[in-house]
Amino acid sequence: MTGPESEGTQVRRAVCPGSFDPITNGHLDIISRASRLYDEVYVAVMINKSKKGLFEIDERIDLIRRVTAEYGNVRVEAFHGLLVDFCKQREIPAIVKGLRAVSDFDYELQMAQMNNGLSGVETLFVPTNPTYSFLSSSLVKEVATWGGDVSHLVPPLVLAALGERLRGD
Ligand code: PNS
């Protein structure tokens, strides 16, 4: 074995979970900041069979992998079921979430307390960069659908994929 575990120190792992349909600059900001705080960061893309997204899960994963390639310690995986099970299977003790505004807090607090009660996993809240405090994947899709400019809100690769998908290419 090589790396920190062989030297008797624990690898510090965290997960950034979400739907990522598609990944935005707001997500990327949180993932990049988590990647500086932890040895390994998992981006967990939730599979929700009851909700068809604009992008298939594999497409979302591919986009996330490409835009996070510069961070050497980020891994991207799909998950189905409870986030705490994803964490247990990979020995991840921490969930990192961005908080955009006070309105995010109520639901995020409920989930954090539920997840902690289920398995002891901790949730760390990171205040979103104010540049992205209004940003969500849903709004990006809506604005892009009607021809609005979202080039400052998503990475160029995602902008291209959005354009192709919305034009029906
Ligand atoms: O990007 P989203 O849609 O806001 O992400 C929500 C997500 C995926 C983080 C949340 O719905 C989740 O953790 N779902 C997994 C199912 C689960 O563990 N539910 C119990 C939460 S307390």
Short mmCIF file of N, CA and C and ligand atoms in Angstrom, two decimals:
data_model
loop_
_atom_site.label_atom_id
_atom_site.label_comp_id
_atom_site.label_asym_id
_atom_site.label_seq_id
_atom_site.Cartn_x
_atom_site.Cartn_y
_atom_site.Cartn_z
N MET A 1 0.85 -1.20 0.00
CA MET A 1 0.00 0.00 0.00
C MET A 1 0.88 1.25 0.00
N THR A 2 0.48 2.23 -0.75
CA THR A 2 1.24 3.49 -0.72
C THR A 2 0.30 4.62 -0.31
N GLY A 3 0.87 5.78 -0.02
CA GLY A 3 0.04 6.93 0.30
C GLY A 3 -0.21 7.04 1.79
N PRO A 4 -1.06 7.98 2.18
CA PRO A 4 -1.26 8.31 3.58
C PRO A 4 -1.69 7.11 4.44
N GLU A 5 -2.51 6.17 3.88
CA GLU A 5 -3.00 5.07 4.71
C GLU A 5 -1.86 4.18 5.18
N SER A 6 -0.84 3.98 4.29
CA SER A 6 0.28 3.12 4.65
C SER A 6 1.13 3.76 5.74
N GLU A 7 1.01 5.08 5.87
CA GLU A 7 1.82 5.77 6.88
C GLU A 7 1.06 5.93 8.19
N GLY A 8 -0.08 5.25 8.29
CA GLY A 8 -0.80 5.27 9.55
C GLY A 8 -1.75 6.44 9.71
N THR A 9 -1.82 7.31 8.72
CA THR A 9 -2.80 8.40 8.81
C THR A 9 -3.98 8.04 7.92
N GLN A 10 -5.13 8.52 8.30
CA GLN A 10 -6.36 8.22 7.57
C GLN A 10 -6.50 9.10 6.35
N VAL A 11 -6.95 8.50 5.25
CA VAL A 11 -7.31 9.31 4.08
C VAL A 11 -8.59 10.07 4.43
N ARG A 12 -8.57 11.37 4.24
CA ARG A 12 -9.77 12.17 4.55
C ARG A 12 -10.64 12.24 3.31
N ARG A 13 -11.83 11.64 3.42
CA ARG A 13 -12.73 11.59 2.25
C ARG A 13 -14.00 12.40 2.53
N ALA A 14 -14.54 12.96 1.45
CA ALA A 14 -15.84 13.64 1.54
C ALA A 14 -16.61 13.40 0.26
N VAL A 15 -17.90 13.63 0.35
CA VAL A 15 -18.74 13.48 -0.84
C VAL A 15 -19.52 14.78 -1.09
N CYS A 16 -19.61 15.16 -2.37
CA CYS A 16 -20.50 16.24 -2.80
C CYS A 16 -21.63 15.58 -3.59
N PRO A 17 -22.81 15.45 -3.01
CA PRO A 17 -23.90 14.77 -3.71
C PRO A 17 -24.80 15.76 -4.45
N GLY A 18 -25.52 15.25 -5.45
CA GLY A 18 -26.49 16.11 -6.12
C GLY A 18 -27.05 15.46 -7.36
N SER A 19 -27.92 16.21 -8.05
CA SER A 19 -28.49 15.72 -9.31
C SER A 19 -27.62 16.12 -10.49
N PHE A 20 -27.02 17.29 -10.42
CA PHE A 20 -26.06 17.76 -11.44
C PHE A 20 -26.63 17.66 -12.86
N ASP A 21 -27.82 18.21 -13.05
CA ASP A 21 -28.47 18.10 -14.36
C ASP A 21 -28.63 19.48 -15.01
N PRO A 22 -27.57 20.11 -15.48
CA PRO A 22 -26.17 19.68 -15.49
C PRO A 22 -25.39 20.38 -14.38
N ILE A 23 -24.10 20.03 -14.28
CA ILE A 23 -23.21 20.72 -13.33
C ILE A 23 -23.09 22.19 -13.73
N THR A 24 -23.09 23.07 -12.71
CA THR A 24 -22.97 24.52 -12.94
C THR A 24 -21.66 25.02 -12.31
N ASN A 25 -21.38 26.30 -12.55
CA ASN A 25 -20.20 26.90 -11.90
C ASN A 25 -20.36 26.93 -10.38
N GLY A 26 -21.60 26.98 -9.91
CA GLY A 26 -21.84 26.95 -8.46
C GLY A 26 -21.42 25.61 -7.87
N HIS A 27 -21.81 24.51 -8.53
CA HIS A 27 -21.37 23.17 -8.07
C HIS A 27 -19.84 23.07 -8.10
N LEU A 28 -19.30 23.55 -9.21
CA LEU A 28 -17.86 23.41 -9.43
C LEU A 28 -17.07 24.17 -8.36
N ASP A 29 -17.62 25.31 -7.96
CA ASP A 29 -16.97 26.10 -6.90
C ASP A 29 -16.91 25.27 -5.61
N ILE A 30 -18.01 24.61 -5.26
CA ILE A 30 -18.04 23.82 -4.01
C ILE A 30 -17.11 22.60 -4.14
N ILE A 31 -17.15 21.93 -5.29
CA ILE A 31 -16.31 20.73 -5.48
C ILE A 31 -14.83 21.12 -5.41
N SER A 32 -14.47 22.22 -6.04
CA SER A 32 -13.04 22.60 -6.05
C SER A 32 -12.59 22.98 -4.65
N ARG A 33 -13.46 23.64 -3.90
CA ARG A 33 -13.09 24.01 -2.53
C ARG A 33 -12.98 22.77 -1.66
N ALA A 34 -13.91 21.81 -1.85
CA ALA A 34 -13.83 20.55 -1.08
C ALA A 34 -12.54 19.81 -1.44
N SER A 35 -12.14 19.89 -2.71
CA SER A 35 -10.95 19.15 -3.14
C SER A 35 -9.67 19.70 -2.50
N ARG A 36 -9.75 20.95 -2.06
CA ARG A 36 -8.58 21.52 -1.35
C ARG A 36 -8.58 21.12 0.13
N LEU A 37 -9.74 20.75 0.65
CA LEU A 37 -9.85 20.44 2.09
C LEU A 37 -9.69 18.96 2.40
N TYR A 38 -9.97 18.10 1.39
CA TYR A 38 -9.97 16.65 1.62
C TYR A 38 -8.98 15.97 0.68
N ASP A 39 -8.55 14.76 1.09
CA ASP A 39 -7.64 14.00 0.23
C ASP A 39 -8.38 13.45 -0.99
N GLU A 40 -9.59 12.95 -0.77
CA GLU A 40 -10.39 12.40 -1.87
C GLU A 40 -11.80 12.97 -1.79
N VAL A 41 -12.29 13.46 -2.91
CA VAL A 41 -13.66 13.97 -2.96
C VAL A 41 -14.44 13.15 -3.99
N TYR A 42 -15.54 12.56 -3.53
CA TYR A 42 -16.44 11.86 -4.43
C TYR A 42 -17.56 12.81 -4.83
N VAL A 43 -17.82 12.88 -6.11
CA VAL A 43 -19.03 13.57 -6.57
C VAL A 43 -20.04 12.46 -6.84
N ALA A 44 -21.13 12.46 -6.08
CA ALA A 44 -22.13 11.39 -6.17
C ALA A 44 -23.35 11.91 -6.92
N VAL A 45 -23.61 11.32 -8.08
CA VAL A 45 -24.70 11.78 -8.93
C VAL A 45 -25.92 10.89 -8.68
N MET A 46 -26.95 11.48 -8.10
CA MET A 46 -28.11 10.69 -7.71
C MET A 46 -28.92 10.22 -8.92
N ILE A 47 -29.23 8.91 -8.94
CA ILE A 47 -30.12 8.36 -9.97
C ILE A 47 -31.54 8.44 -9.41
N ASN A 48 -32.37 9.21 -10.10
CA ASN A 48 -33.77 9.34 -9.67
C ASN A 48 -34.66 8.83 -10.80
N LYS A 49 -35.12 7.57 -10.65
CA LYS A 49 -35.85 6.93 -11.76
C LYS A 49 -37.19 7.59 -12.03
N SER A 50 -37.73 8.31 -11.03
CA SER A 50 -39.05 8.90 -11.23
C SER A 50 -38.97 10.28 -11.89
N LYS A 51 -37.76 10.78 -12.09
CA LYS A 51 -37.63 12.13 -12.68
C LYS A 51 -36.65 12.10 -13.84
N LYS A 52 -37.21 12.30 -15.05
CA LYS A 52 -36.32 12.30 -16.22
C LYS A 52 -35.64 13.66 -16.30
N GLY A 53 -34.34 13.63 -16.38
CA GLY A 53 -33.60 14.90 -16.48
C GLY A 53 -33.38 15.30 -17.92
N LEU A 54 -32.73 16.45 -18.10
CA LEU A 54 -32.37 16.87 -19.46
C LEU A 54 -31.23 15.98 -19.96
N PHE A 55 -30.31 15.65 -19.06
CA PHE A 55 -29.18 14.79 -19.41
C PHE A 55 -29.31 13.44 -18.72
N GLU A 56 -28.91 12.38 -19.44
CA GLU A 56 -28.86 11.05 -18.83
C GLU A 56 -27.76 11.04 -17.77
N ILE A 57 -27.85 10.08 -16.85
CA ILE A 57 -26.86 10.01 -15.77
C ILE A 57 -25.43 9.90 -16.34
N ASP A 58 -25.26 9.05 -17.36
CA ASP A 58 -23.91 8.88 -17.93
C ASP A 58 -23.39 10.17 -18.55
N GLU A 59 -24.29 10.94 -19.13
CA GLU A 59 -23.87 12.23 -19.72
C GLU A 59 -23.46 13.21 -18.61
N ARG A 60 -24.24 13.23 -17.53
CA ARG A 60 -23.90 14.12 -16.41
C ARG A 60 -22.53 13.76 -15.85
N ILE A 61 -22.32 12.44 -15.68
CA ILE A 61 -21.05 11.97 -15.12
C ILE A 61 -19.89 12.35 -16.05
N ASP A 62 -20.10 12.16 -17.34
CA ASP A 62 -19.05 12.48 -18.30
C ASP A 62 -18.70 13.98 -18.23
N LEU A 63 -19.72 14.83 -18.18
CA LEU A 63 -19.47 16.28 -18.10
C LEU A 63 -18.72 16.61 -16.81
N ILE A 64 -19.17 16.02 -15.68
CA ILE A 64 -18.52 16.33 -14.39
C ILE A 64 -17.06 15.87 -14.42
N ARG A 65 -16.84 14.64 -14.97
CA ARG A 65 -15.44 14.13 -15.03
C ARG A 65 -14.56 15.08 -15.82
N ARG A 66 -15.10 15.58 -16.93
CA ARG A 66 -14.27 16.43 -17.79
C ARG A 66 -14.00 17.79 -17.15
N VAL A 67 -15.00 18.35 -16.46
CA VAL A 67 -14.76 19.69 -15.90
C VAL A 67 -14.04 19.64 -14.55
N THR A 68 -13.92 18.43 -13.97
CA THR A 68 -13.17 18.33 -12.70
C THR A 68 -11.82 17.64 -12.92
N ALA A 69 -11.48 17.37 -14.18
CA ALA A 69 -10.25 16.60 -14.47
C ALA A 69 -9.01 17.28 -13.89
N GLU A 70 -9.06 18.62 -13.79
CA GLU A 70 -7.87 19.32 -13.29
C GLU A 70 -7.64 19.11 -11.79
N TYR A 71 -8.69 18.66 -11.07
CA TYR A 71 -8.49 18.35 -9.65
C TYR A 71 -8.18 16.86 -9.54
N GLY A 72 -6.97 16.54 -9.23
CA GLY A 72 -6.53 15.15 -9.28
C GLY A 72 -7.22 14.23 -8.29
N ASN A 73 -7.90 14.79 -7.29
CA ASN A 73 -8.44 13.95 -6.21
C ASN A 73 -9.97 13.84 -6.24
N VAL A 74 -10.58 14.14 -7.38
CA VAL A 74 -12.05 14.08 -7.48
C VAL A 74 -12.46 12.85 -8.28
N ARG A 75 -13.39 12.05 -7.70
CA ARG A 75 -13.94 10.88 -8.40
C ARG A 75 -15.43 11.07 -8.57
N VAL A 76 -15.94 10.63 -9.68
CA VAL A 76 -17.36 10.85 -9.97
C VAL A 76 -18.06 9.51 -10.12
N GLU A 77 -19.15 9.32 -9.37
CA GLU A 77 -19.89 8.05 -9.45
C GLU A 77 -21.39 8.31 -9.34
N ALA A 78 -22.17 7.43 -9.95
CA ALA A 78 -23.62 7.49 -9.79
C ALA A 78 -23.99 6.78 -8.50
N PHE A 79 -25.13 7.16 -7.92
CA PHE A 79 -25.63 6.37 -6.80
C PHE A 79 -27.14 6.30 -6.82
N HIS A 80 -27.62 5.21 -6.23
CA HIS A 80 -29.04 4.93 -6.19
C HIS A 80 -29.35 4.55 -4.76
N GLY A 81 -30.39 5.13 -4.18
CA GLY A 81 -30.70 4.77 -2.79
C GLY A 81 -30.24 5.86 -1.84
N LEU A 82 -29.91 5.43 -0.63
CA LEU A 82 -29.57 6.42 0.40
C LEU A 82 -28.12 6.88 0.28
N LEU A 83 -27.95 8.18 0.47
CA LEU A 83 -26.60 8.74 0.44
C LEU A 83 -25.74 8.14 1.56
N VAL A 84 -26.35 7.86 2.71
CA VAL A 84 -25.56 7.31 3.82
C VAL A 84 -24.99 5.93 3.46
N ASP A 85 -25.70 5.18 2.61
CA ASP A 85 -25.17 3.87 2.18
C ASP A 85 -23.98 4.04 1.24
N PHE A 86 -24.09 5.04 0.35
CA PHE A 86 -22.95 5.37 -0.53
C PHE A 86 -21.74 5.69 0.35
N CYS A 87 -21.97 6.48 1.41
CA CYS A 87 -20.87 6.89 2.30
C CYS A 87 -20.29 5.68 3.04
N LYS A 88 -21.19 4.83 3.55
CA LYS A 88 -20.74 3.66 4.32
C LYS A 88 -19.85 2.75 3.46
N GLN A 89 -20.33 2.50 2.22
CA GLN A 89 -19.60 1.57 1.33
C GLN A 89 -18.19 2.08 1.00
N ARG A 90 -18.00 3.38 1.04
CA ARG A 90 -16.70 3.94 0.64
C ARG A 90 -15.93 4.57 1.80
N GLU A 91 -16.45 4.34 3.02
CA GLU A 91 -15.82 4.90 4.24
C GLU A 91 -15.64 6.42 4.13
N ILE A 92 -16.75 7.07 3.79
CA ILE A 92 -16.75 8.54 3.68
C ILE A 92 -17.47 9.10 4.92
N PRO A 93 -16.77 9.86 5.75
CA PRO A 93 -17.41 10.35 6.98
C PRO A 93 -18.07 11.72 6.83
N ALA A 94 -17.90 12.38 5.68
CA ALA A 94 -18.38 13.77 5.58
C ALA A 94 -19.06 14.06 4.25
N ILE A 95 -20.17 14.79 4.35
CA ILE A 95 -20.90 15.29 3.18
C ILE A 95 -20.63 16.79 3.11
N VAL A 96 -20.25 17.29 1.94
CA VAL A 96 -20.03 18.73 1.79
C VAL A 96 -21.14 19.29 0.90
N LYS A 97 -21.81 20.32 1.43
CA LYS A 97 -22.92 20.94 0.71
C LYS A 97 -22.72 22.44 0.64
N GLY A 98 -23.09 23.04 -0.47
CA GLY A 98 -23.08 24.49 -0.57
C GLY A 98 -24.40 25.06 -0.07
N LEU A 99 -24.31 26.17 0.63
CA LEU A 99 -25.54 26.88 1.05
C LEU A 99 -25.58 28.20 0.32
N ARG A 100 -26.62 28.36 -0.53
CA ARG A 100 -26.71 29.58 -1.32
C ARG A 100 -27.34 30.73 -0.55
N ALA A 101 -28.33 30.40 0.25
CA ALA A 101 -29.08 31.43 0.96
C ALA A 101 -29.77 30.79 2.15
N VAL A 102 -30.35 31.63 3.00
CA VAL A 102 -31.04 31.12 4.19
C VAL A 102 -32.14 30.13 3.78
N SER A 103 -32.74 30.38 2.61
CA SER A 103 -33.84 29.51 2.15
C SER A 103 -33.38 28.07 1.93
N ASP A 104 -32.10 27.86 1.67
CA ASP A 104 -31.58 26.49 1.53
C ASP A 104 -31.51 25.78 2.87
N PHE A 105 -31.41 26.59 3.93
CA PHE A 105 -30.96 26.03 5.21
C PHE A 105 -31.93 25.03 5.83
N ASP A 106 -33.23 25.34 5.81
CA ASP A 106 -34.22 24.49 6.48
C ASP A 106 -34.13 23.04 6.01
N TYR A 107 -34.19 22.86 4.70
CA TYR A 107 -34.19 21.50 4.14
C TYR A 107 -32.83 20.84 4.31
N GLU A 108 -31.78 21.62 4.10
CA GLU A 108 -30.43 21.06 4.25
C GLU A 108 -30.18 20.61 5.69
N LEU A 109 -30.70 21.41 6.64
CA LEU A 109 -30.54 21.03 8.05
C LEU A 109 -31.27 19.72 8.34
N GLN A 110 -32.48 19.61 7.81
CA GLN A 110 -33.25 18.36 8.00
C GLN A 110 -32.48 17.16 7.46
N MET A 111 -31.95 17.31 6.25
CA MET A 111 -31.22 16.19 5.65
C MET A 111 -29.95 15.88 6.44
N ALA A 112 -29.26 16.93 6.88
CA ALA A 112 -28.02 16.72 7.64
C ALA A 112 -28.31 15.97 8.94
N GLN A 113 -29.40 16.35 9.61
CA GLN A 113 -29.73 15.71 10.88
C GLN A 113 -30.21 14.28 10.66
N MET A 114 -30.98 14.08 9.60
CA MET A 114 -31.45 12.73 9.27
C MET A 114 -30.24 11.83 8.95
N ASN A 115 -29.35 12.32 8.11
CA ASN A 115 -28.19 11.51 7.71
C ASN A 115 -27.30 11.21 8.91
N ASN A 116 -27.16 12.19 9.79
CA ASN A 116 -26.33 11.97 10.98
C ASN A 116 -26.98 10.95 11.91
N GLY A 117 -28.31 11.06 12.01
CA GLY A 117 -29.04 10.10 12.86
C GLY A 117 -28.99 8.69 12.29
N LEU A 118 -28.99 8.58 10.96
CA LEU A 118 -28.99 7.25 10.33
C LEU A 118 -27.65 6.55 10.46
N SER A 119 -26.57 7.32 10.35
CA SER A 119 -25.27 6.63 10.26
C SER A 119 -24.11 7.35 10.92
N GLY A 120 -24.36 8.54 11.46
CA GLY A 120 -23.26 9.28 12.09
C GLY A 120 -22.46 10.13 11.12
N VAL A 121 -22.81 10.08 9.82
CA VAL A 121 -22.07 10.90 8.85
C VAL A 121 -22.31 12.39 9.16
N GLU A 122 -21.25 13.18 9.02
CA GLU A 122 -21.36 14.62 9.28
C GLU A 122 -21.63 15.37 7.99
N THR A 123 -22.33 16.51 8.09
CA THR A 123 -22.50 17.38 6.92
C THR A 123 -21.80 18.70 7.19
N LEU A 124 -20.97 19.11 6.26
CA LEU A 124 -20.27 20.39 6.36
C LEU A 124 -20.88 21.34 5.34
N PHE A 125 -21.32 22.51 5.81
CA PHE A 125 -21.92 23.49 4.90
C PHE A 125 -20.87 24.53 4.50
N VAL A 126 -20.79 24.78 3.21
CA VAL A 126 -19.86 25.78 2.68
C VAL A 126 -20.70 26.91 2.09
N PRO A 127 -20.46 28.15 2.53
CA PRO A 127 -21.24 29.24 1.93
C PRO A 127 -20.86 29.40 0.47
N THR A 128 -21.86 29.40 -0.38
CA THR A 128 -21.64 29.55 -1.82
C THR A 128 -20.97 30.89 -2.11
N ASN A 129 -20.12 30.90 -3.09
CA ASN A 129 -19.57 32.15 -3.61
C ASN A 129 -20.76 33.05 -4.00
N PRO A 130 -20.82 34.31 -3.49
CA PRO A 130 -21.98 35.16 -3.77
C PRO A 130 -22.27 35.33 -5.26
N THR A 131 -21.26 35.17 -6.09
CA THR A 131 -21.46 35.27 -7.54
C THR A 131 -22.50 34.26 -8.01
N TYR A 132 -22.61 33.14 -7.26
CA TYR A 132 -23.48 32.04 -7.70
C TYR A 132 -24.66 31.81 -6.76
N SER A 133 -24.98 32.80 -5.91
CA SER A 133 -25.97 32.54 -4.87
C SER A 133 -27.40 32.37 -5.43
N PHE A 134 -27.61 32.79 -6.66
CA PHE A 134 -28.95 32.67 -7.28
C PHE A 134 -29.01 31.48 -8.24
N LEU A 135 -27.91 30.76 -8.34
CA LEU A 135 -27.74 29.81 -9.44
C LEU A 135 -28.27 28.41 -9.10
N SER A 136 -28.99 27.82 -10.05
CA SER A 136 -29.41 26.42 -9.91
C SER A 136 -29.45 25.81 -11.31
N SER A 137 -29.33 24.48 -11.36
CA SER A 137 -29.40 23.80 -12.66
C SER A 137 -30.74 24.08 -13.34
N SER A 138 -31.81 24.11 -12.55
CA SER A 138 -33.15 24.32 -13.13
C SER A 138 -33.23 25.68 -13.82
N LEU A 139 -32.71 26.72 -13.14
CA LEU A 139 -32.78 28.06 -13.74
C LEU A 139 -31.91 28.14 -14.99
N VAL A 140 -30.74 27.51 -14.94
CA VAL A 140 -29.87 27.50 -16.12
C VAL A 140 -30.61 26.89 -17.30
N LYS A 141 -31.28 25.75 -17.05
CA LYS A 141 -32.00 25.08 -18.15
C LYS A 141 -33.12 25.96 -18.68
N GLU A 142 -33.83 26.61 -17.75
CA GLU A 142 -34.95 27.45 -18.18
C GLU A 142 -34.47 28.63 -19.03
N VAL A 143 -33.44 29.30 -18.55
CA VAL A 143 -32.92 30.47 -19.27
C VAL A 143 -32.37 30.03 -20.63
N ALA A 144 -31.61 28.92 -20.63
CA ALA A 144 -31.02 28.45 -21.89
C ALA A 144 -32.10 28.02 -22.88
N THR A 145 -33.17 27.42 -22.37
CA THR A 145 -34.27 26.97 -23.24
C THR A 145 -34.85 28.12 -24.05
N TRP A 146 -34.90 29.29 -23.40
CA TRP A 146 -35.49 30.45 -24.07
C TRP A 146 -34.44 31.36 -24.72
N GLY A 147 -33.25 30.82 -24.88
CA GLY A 147 -32.22 31.54 -25.63
C GLY A 147 -31.42 32.54 -24.82
N GLY A 148 -31.59 32.53 -23.49
CA GLY A 148 -30.82 33.47 -22.65
C GLY A 148 -29.37 33.04 -22.55
N ASP A 149 -28.53 33.99 -22.19
CA ASP A 149 -27.08 33.74 -22.11
C ASP A 149 -26.73 33.15 -20.74
N VAL A 150 -26.23 31.91 -20.74
CA VAL A 150 -25.81 31.29 -19.48
C VAL A 150 -24.30 30.99 -19.50
N SER A 151 -23.59 31.66 -20.40
CA SER A 151 -22.18 31.33 -20.59
C SER A 151 -21.33 31.64 -19.35
N HIS A 152 -21.82 32.55 -18.50
CA HIS A 152 -21.05 32.88 -17.28
C HIS A 152 -21.46 31.98 -16.11
N LEU A 153 -22.39 31.07 -16.35
CA LEU A 153 -22.94 30.26 -15.25
C LEU A 153 -22.55 28.79 -15.30
N VAL A 154 -22.07 28.34 -16.44
CA VAL A 154 -21.67 26.94 -16.58
C VAL A 154 -20.32 26.88 -17.31
N PRO A 155 -19.56 25.81 -17.10
CA PRO A 155 -18.30 25.67 -17.84
C PRO A 155 -18.57 25.57 -19.34
N PRO A 156 -17.60 25.98 -20.19
CA PRO A 156 -17.80 25.96 -21.64
C PRO A 156 -18.27 24.61 -22.19
N LEU A 157 -17.74 23.51 -21.65
CA LEU A 157 -18.17 22.17 -22.11
C LEU A 157 -19.66 21.94 -21.88
N VAL A 158 -20.12 22.42 -20.74
CA VAL A 158 -21.54 22.25 -20.38
C VAL A 158 -22.40 23.16 -21.25
N LEU A 159 -21.88 24.37 -21.52
CA LEU A 159 -22.61 25.30 -22.39
C LEU A 159 -22.82 24.65 -23.76
N ALA A 160 -21.77 24.01 -24.28
CA ALA A 160 -21.87 23.36 -25.60
C ALA A 160 -22.88 22.21 -25.54
N ALA A 161 -22.82 21.42 -24.47
CA ALA A 161 -23.74 20.28 -24.34
C ALA A 161 -25.19 20.76 -24.22
N LEU A 162 -25.38 21.85 -23.49
CA LEU A 162 -26.73 22.42 -23.35
C LEU A 162 -27.26 22.88 -24.70
N GLY A 163 -26.40 23.57 -25.44
CA GLY A 163 -26.79 24.06 -26.77
C GLY A 163 -27.22 22.91 -27.66
N GLU A 164 -26.40 21.86 -27.68
CA GLU A 164 -26.71 20.69 -28.53
C GLU A 164 -28.02 20.05 -28.10
N ARG A 165 -28.19 19.85 -26.79
CA ARG A 165 -29.39 19.17 -26.31
C ARG A 165 -30.66 19.99 -26.58
N LEU A 166 -30.55 21.30 -26.38
CA LEU A 166 -31.75 22.12 -26.54
C LEU A 166 -32.10 22.37 -28.00
N ARG A 167 -31.07 22.28 -28.86
CA ARG A 167 -31.35 22.39 -30.31
C ARG A 167 -31.81 21.04 -30.85
N GLY A 168 -31.65 19.98 -30.03
CA GLY A 168 -32.06 18.64 -30.44
C GLY A 168 -31.08 17.96 -31.38
N ASP A 169 -29.78 18.35 -31.31
CA ASP A 169 -28.76 17.73 -32.19
C ASP A 169 -28.52 16.28 -31.78
O1 PNS B 1 -28.98 18.47 -6.49
P1 PNS B 1 -30.10 18.07 -5.57
O2 PNS B 1 -31.24 17.47 -6.38
O3 PNS B 1 -30.54 19.19 -4.69
O4 PNS B 1 -29.51 16.91 -4.61
C1 PNS B 1 -30.30 16.31 -3.62
C2 PNS B 1 -29.59 15.07 -3.02
C3 PNS B 1 -29.22 14.10 -4.11
C4 PNS B 1 -28.32 15.52 -2.32
C5 PNS B 1 -30.56 14.43 -1.99
O5 PNS B 1 -31.82 14.29 -2.56
C6 PNS B 1 -30.08 13.07 -1.52
O6 PNS B 1 -29.16 12.98 -0.73
N1 PNS B 1 -30.73 12.02 -2.04
C7 PNS B 1 -30.35 10.65 -1.79
C8 PNS B 1 -31.45 9.88 -1.08
C9 PNS B 1 -31.31 10.04 0.42
O7 PNS B 1 -30.31 9.71 1.01
N2 PNS B 1 -32.37 10.61 1.01
C10 PNS B 1 -32.43 10.91 2.43
C11 PNS B 1 -31.88 12.29 2.67
S1 PNS B 1 -31.96 12.68 4.36
#
